[in-house]
């Protein structure tokens, strides 16, 4: 079983515990919490160390890589580091102003695509969307996600949606792209598309649900000849603060669920979400009945689940 060890501040570990609250287990001595999700065990210790154990540990660790303690300046802050914060961190006024928010879905699921959505919300629409119950898609049921996404579309809220289908995902992964780069480019794609749709509509800023350090995001863009749009900001768990990011989360998740239904109908199996042991067993069944080659069109084949499924064959 693979293991990754990172060091975080007490505050970040509190955020992690809240994030994994549905997956918490009994913590060992000296630990703040232990959680099990997607075949990964996350154990946080009072010393600040957090262990990510399991074949899919890199996927979970990457979610928190931008908050590692050794990346947080603890000595005298320089002018450049202060400028770094001013550039990438939004002010609280953004959340009550007209702005764009983007989020993605499907990155931790073995089956199905990665979907991303950018949404433009005006200042006057914020209260209405809050009353509708728009929130982080992970906090509501799939049925509610699909209902809210339909309402958002019917309201003609400006948005741009993109699906990175499995064939293309696997092709990019084989060519050397990390999942982080794929997420960067799909976020950039929907934001760029939405800006064109909006024409000259005013907005305070663009908020991306942060999954990596902003400089890493920017380097991914540069490697493909792209640049970060002006007034772009990054924030972890942005969907809890920005109604635009939350709306993007809902539409992206609804699209992911729709694609999962489509793929399930095509191959004759109900594809499972996540990356659990049950997913491993389903992979083995699909290989036995449909052949191994079909996985490239329905799954993220570099996930450890592909190898783990072999013990069920």
mmCIF file with all atom_site columns, N, CA and C in Angstrom, residues 52-84:
data_model
loop_
_atom_site.group_PDB
_atom_site.id
_atom_site.type_symbol
_atom_site.label_atom_id
_atom_site.label_alt_id
_atom_site.label_comp_id
_atom_site.label_asym_id
_atom_site.label_entity_id
_atom_site.label_seq_id
_atom_site.pdbx_PDB_ins_code
_atom_site.Cartn_x
_atom_site.Cartn_y
_atom_site.Cartn_z
_atom_site.occupancy
_atom_site.B_iso_or_equiv
_atom_site.pdbx_formal_charge
_atom_site.auth_seq_id
_atom_site.auth_comp_id
_atom_site.auth_asym_id
_atom_site.auth_atom_id
_atom_site.pdbx_PDB_model_num
ATOM 1  N N  . UNK A 1 52 ? -1.434 9.866  3.849  1.00 0.00 ? 52 UNK A N  1
ATOM 2  C CA . UNK A 1 52 ? -2.376 9.447  2.825  1.00 0.00 ? 52 UNK A CA 1
ATOM 3  C C  . UNK A 1 52 ? -1.941 8.047  2.400  1.00 0.00 ? 52 UNK A C  1
ATOM 4  N N  . UNK A 1 53 ? -2.712 7.028  2.759  1.00 0.00 ? 53 UNK A N  1
ATOM 5  C CA . UNK A 1 53 ? -2.319 5.649  2.516  1.00 0.00 ? 53 UNK A CA 1
ATOM 6  C C  . UNK A 1 53 ? -3.313 4.959  1.588  1.00 0.00 ? 53 UNK A C  1
ATOM 7  N N  . UNK A 1 54 ? -2.782 4.285  0.580  1.00 0.00 ? 54 UNK A N  1
ATOM 8  C CA . UNK A 1 54 ? -3.636 3.591  -0.372 1.00 0.00 ? 54 UNK A CA 1
ATOM 9  C C  . UNK A 1 54 ? -3.171 3.819  -1.791 1.00 0.00 ? 54 UNK A C  1
ATOM 10 N N  . UNK A 1 55 ? -3.664 3.022  -2.701 1.00 0.00 ? 55 UNK A N  1
ATOM 11 C CA . UNK A 1 55 ? -3.196 3.094  -4.081 1.00 0.00 ? 55 UNK A CA 1
ATOM 12 C C  . UNK A 1 55 ? -3.598 4.386  -4.781 1.00 0.00 ? 55 UNK A C  1
ATOM 13 N N  . UNK A 1 56 ? -4.663 5.029  -4.300 1.00 0.00 ? 56 UNK A N  1
ATOM 14 C CA . UNK A 1 56 ? -5.104 6.294  -4.904 1.00 0.00 ? 56 UNK A CA 1
ATOM 15 C C  . UNK A 1 56 ? -4.709 7.489  -4.041 1.00 0.00 ? 56 UNK A C  1
ATOM 16 N N  . UNK A 1 57 ? -3.654 7.313  -3.205 1.00 0.00 ? 57 UNK A N  1
ATOM 17 C CA . UNK A 1 57 ? -3.303 8.364  -2.248 1.00 0.00 ? 57 UNK A CA 1
ATOM 18 C C  . UNK A 1 57 ? -2.906 9.681  -2.908 1.00 0.00 ? 57 UNK A C  1
ATOM 19 N N  . UNK A 1 58 ? -2.291 9.613  -4.085 1.00 0.00 ? 58 UNK A N  1
ATOM 20 C CA . UNK A 1 58 ? -1.837 10.846 -4.746 1.00 0.00 ? 58 UNK A CA 1
ATOM 21 C C  . UNK A 1 58 ? -3.002 11.748 -5.115 1.00 0.00 ? 58 UNK A C  1
ATOM 22 N N  . UNK A 1 59 ? -4.136 11.141 -5.450 1.00 0.00 ? 59 UNK A N  1
ATOM 23 C CA . UNK A 1 59 ? -5.312 11.929 -5.843 1.00 0.00 ? 59 UNK A CA 1
ATOM 24 C C  . UNK A 1 59 ? -5.827 12.730 -4.655 1.00 0.00 ? 59 UNK A C  1
ATOM 25 N N  . UNK A 1 60 ? -5.903 12.091 -3.468 1.00 0.00 ? 60 UNK A N  1
ATOM 26 C CA . UNK A 1 60 ? -6.368 12.792 -2.282 1.00 0.00 ? 60 UNK A CA 1
ATOM 27 C C  . UNK A 1 60 ? -5.338 13.818 -1.807 1.00 0.00 ? 60 UNK A C  1
ATOM 28 N N  . UNK A 1 61 ? -4.067 13.437 -1.825 1.00 0.00 ? 61 UNK A N  1
ATOM 29 C CA . UNK A 1 61 ? -3.025 14.361 -1.364 1.00 0.00 ? 61 UNK A CA 1
ATOM 30 C C  . UNK A 1 61 ? -2.969 15.612 -2.223 1.00 0.00 ? 61 UNK A C  1
ATOM 31 N N  . UNK A 1 62 ? -3.236 15.459 -3.515 1.00 0.00 ? 62 UNK A N  1
ATOM 32 C CA . UNK A 1 62 ? -3.173 16.603 -4.432 1.00 0.00 ? 62 UNK A CA 1
ATOM 33 C C  . UNK A 1 62 ? -4.225 17.654 -4.087 1.00 0.00 ? 62 UNK A C  1
ATOM 34 N N  . UNK A 1 63 ? -5.353 17.219 -3.508 1.00 0.00 ? 63 UNK A N  1
ATOM 35 C CA . UNK A 1 63 ? -6.410 18.159 -3.141 1.00 0.00 ? 63 UNK A CA 1
ATOM 36 C C  . UNK A 1 63 ? -5.916 19.193 -2.119 1.00 0.00 ? 63 UNK A C  1
ATOM 37 N N  . UNK A 1 64 ? -4.889 18.802 -1.331 1.00 0.00 ? 64 UNK A N  1
ATOM 38 C CA . UNK A 1 64 ? -4.427 19.652 -0.234 1.00 0.00 ? 64 UNK A CA 1
ATOM 39 C C  . UNK A 1 64 ? -3.000 20.146 -0.448 1.00 0.00 ? 64 UNK A C  1
ATOM 40 N N  . UNK A 1 65 ? -2.408 19.839 -1.599 1.00 0.00 ? 65 UNK A N  1
ATOM 41 C CA . UNK A 1 65 ? -0.993 20.148 -1.820 1.00 0.00 ? 65 UNK A CA 1
ATOM 42 C C  . UNK A 1 65 ? -0.687 21.639 -1.714 1.00 0.00 ? 65 UNK A C  1
ATOM 43 N N  . UNK A 1 66 ? -1.642 22.471 -2.109 1.00 0.00 ? 66 UNK A N  1
ATOM 44 C CA . UNK A 1 66 ? -1.410 23.917 -2.075 1.00 0.00 ? 66 UNK A CA 1
ATOM 45 C C  . UNK A 1 66 ? -1.420 24.488 -0.661 1.00 0.00 ? 66 UNK A C  1
ATOM 46 N N  . UNK A 1 67 ? -1.809 23.659 0.345  1.00 0.00 ? 67 UNK A N  1
ATOM 47 C CA . UNK A 1 67 ? -1.858 24.144 1.728  1.00 0.00 ? 67 UNK A CA 1
ATOM 48 C C  . UNK A 1 67 ? -0.812 23.473 2.620  1.00 0.00 ? 67 UNK A C  1
ATOM 49 N N  . UNK A 1 68 ? 0.161  22.786 2.002  1.00 0.00 ? 68 UNK A N  1
ATOM 50 C CA . UNK A 1 68 ? 1.212  22.169 2.797  1.00 0.00 ? 68 UNK A CA 1
ATOM 51 C C  . UNK A 1 68 ? 1.924  23.212 3.641  1.00 0.00 ? 68 UNK A C  1
ATOM 52 N N  . UNK A 1 69 ? 2.310  22.826 4.860  1.00 0.00 ? 69 UNK A N  1
ATOM 53 C CA . UNK A 1 69 ? 2.925  23.775 5.780  1.00 0.00 ? 69 UNK A CA 1
ATOM 54 C C  . UNK A 1 69 ? 4.231  24.324 5.237  1.00 0.00 ? 69 UNK A C  1
ATOM 55 N N  . UNK A 1 70 ? 4.989  23.469 4.518  1.00 0.00 ? 70 UNK A N  1
ATOM 56 C CA . UNK A 1 70 ? 6.274  23.946 4.013  1.00 0.00 ? 70 UNK A CA 1
ATOM 57 C C  . UNK A 1 70 ? 6.129  24.897 2.836  1.00 0.00 ? 70 UNK A C  1
ATOM 58 N N  . UNK A 1 71 ? 4.877  25.169 2.432  1.00 0.00 ? 71 UNK A N  1
ATOM 59 C CA . UNK A 1 71 ? 4.648  26.153 1.372  1.00 0.00 ? 71 UNK A CA 1
ATOM 60 C C  . UNK A 1 71 ? 4.052  27.438 1.932  1.00 0.00 ? 71 UNK A C  1
ATOM 61 N N  . UNK A 1 72 ? 3.834  27.475 3.247  1.00 0.00 ? 72 UNK A N  1
ATOM 62 C CA . UNK A 1 72 ? 3.264  28.667 3.873  1.00 0.00 ? 72 UNK A CA 1
ATOM 63 C C  . UNK A 1 72 ? 4.391  29.506 4.450  1.00 0.00 ? 72 UNK A C  1
ATOM 64 N N  . UNK A 1 73 ? 4.576  30.757 4.042  1.00 0.00 ? 73 UNK A N  1
ATOM 65 C CA . UNK A 1 73 ? 5.655  31.576 4.581  1.00 0.00 ? 73 UNK A CA 1
ATOM 66 C C  . UNK A 1 73 ? 5.485  31.775 6.088  1.00 0.00 ? 73 UNK A C  1
ATOM 67 N N  . UNK A 1 74 ? 6.500  31.434 6.867  1.00 0.00 ? 74 UNK A N  1
ATOM 68 C CA . UNK A 1 74 ? 6.403  31.580 8.313  1.00 0.00 ? 74 UNK A CA 1
ATOM 69 C C  . UNK A 1 74 ? 7.390  32.609 8.843  1.00 0.00 ? 74 UNK A C  1
ATOM 70 N N  . UNK A 1 75 ? 8.324  33.051 7.996  1.00 0.00 ? 75 UNK A N  1
ATOM 71 C CA . UNK A 1 75 ? 9.266  34.078 8.418  1.00 0.00 ? 75 UNK A CA 1
ATOM 72 C C  . UNK A 1 75 ? 8.806  35.422 7.878  1.00 0.00 ? 75 UNK A C  1
ATOM 73 N N  . UNK A 1 76 ? 9.707  36.347 7.832  1.00 0.00 ? 76 UNK A N  1
ATOM 74 C CA . UNK A 1 76 ? 9.378  37.694 7.380  1.00 0.00 ? 76 UNK A CA 1
ATOM 75 C C  . UNK A 1 76 ? 8.831  37.666 5.967  1.00 0.00 ? 76 UNK A C  1
ATOM 76 N N  . UNK A 1 77 ? 7.669  38.257 5.785  1.00 0.00 ? 77 UNK A N  1
ATOM 77 C CA . UNK A 1 77 ? 7.042  38.275 4.473  1.00 0.00 ? 77 UNK A CA 1
ATOM 78 C C  . UNK A 1 77 ? 7.668  39.364 3.623  1.00 0.00 ? 77 UNK A C  1
ATOM 79 N N  . UNK A 1 78 ? 7.955  39.027 2.392  1.00 0.00 ? 78 UNK A N  1
ATOM 80 C CA . UNK A 1 78 ? 8.532  39.994 1.469  1.00 0.00 ? 78 UNK A CA 1
ATOM 81 C C  . UNK A 1 78 ? 7.420  40.714 0.727  1.00 0.00 ? 78 UNK A C  1
ATOM 82 N N  . UNK A 1 79 ? 7.795  41.774 0.055  1.00 0.00 ? 79 UNK A N  1
ATOM 83 C CA . UNK A 1 79 ? 6.807  42.513 -0.719 1.00 0.00 ? 79 UNK A CA 1
ATOM 84 C C  . UNK A 1 79 ? 6.221  41.632 -1.803 1.00 0.00 ? 79 UNK A C  1
ATOM 85 N N  . UNK A 1 80 ? 7.066  40.771 -2.414 1.00 0.00 ? 80 UNK A N  1
ATOM 86 C CA . UNK A 1 80 ? 6.578  39.917 -3.494 1.00 0.00 ? 80 UNK A CA 1
ATOM 87 C C  . UNK A 1 80 ? 5.560  38.909 -2.989 1.00 0.00 ? 80 UNK A C  1
ATOM 88 N N  . UNK A 1 81 ? 5.758  38.368 -1.756 1.00 0.00 ? 81 UNK A N  1
ATOM 89 C CA . UNK A 1 81 ? 4.805  37.404 -1.231 1.00 0.00 ? 81 UNK A CA 1
ATOM 90 C C  . UNK A 1 81 ? 3.481  38.088 -0.897 1.00 0.00 ? 81 UNK A C  1
ATOM 91 N N  . UNK A 1 82 ? 3.550  39.321 -0.411 1.00 0.00 ? 82 UNK A N  1
ATOM 92 C CA . UNK A 1 82 ? 2.315  40.058 -0.156 1.00 0.00 ? 82 UNK A CA 1
ATOM 93 C C  . UNK A 1 82 ? 1.580  40.315 -1.458 1.00 0.00 ? 82 UNK A C  1
ATOM 94 N N  . UNK A 1 83 ? 2.327  40.637 -2.501 1.00 0.00 ? 83 UNK A N  1
ATOM 95 C CA . UNK A 1 83 ? 1.720  40.848 -3.806 1.00 0.00 ? 83 UNK A CA 1
ATOM 96 C C  . UNK A 1 83 ? 1.088  39.571 -4.309 1.00 0.00 ? 83 UNK A C  1
ATOM 97 N N  . UNK A 1 84 ? 1.735  38.437 -4.024 1.00 0.00 ? 84 UNK A N  1
ATOM 98 C CA . UNK A 1 84 ? 1.204  37.132 -4.414 1.00 0.00 ? 84 UNK A CA 1
ATOM 99 C C  . UNK A 1 84 ? -0.200 36.945 -3.837 1.00 0.00 ? 84 UNK A C  1
#
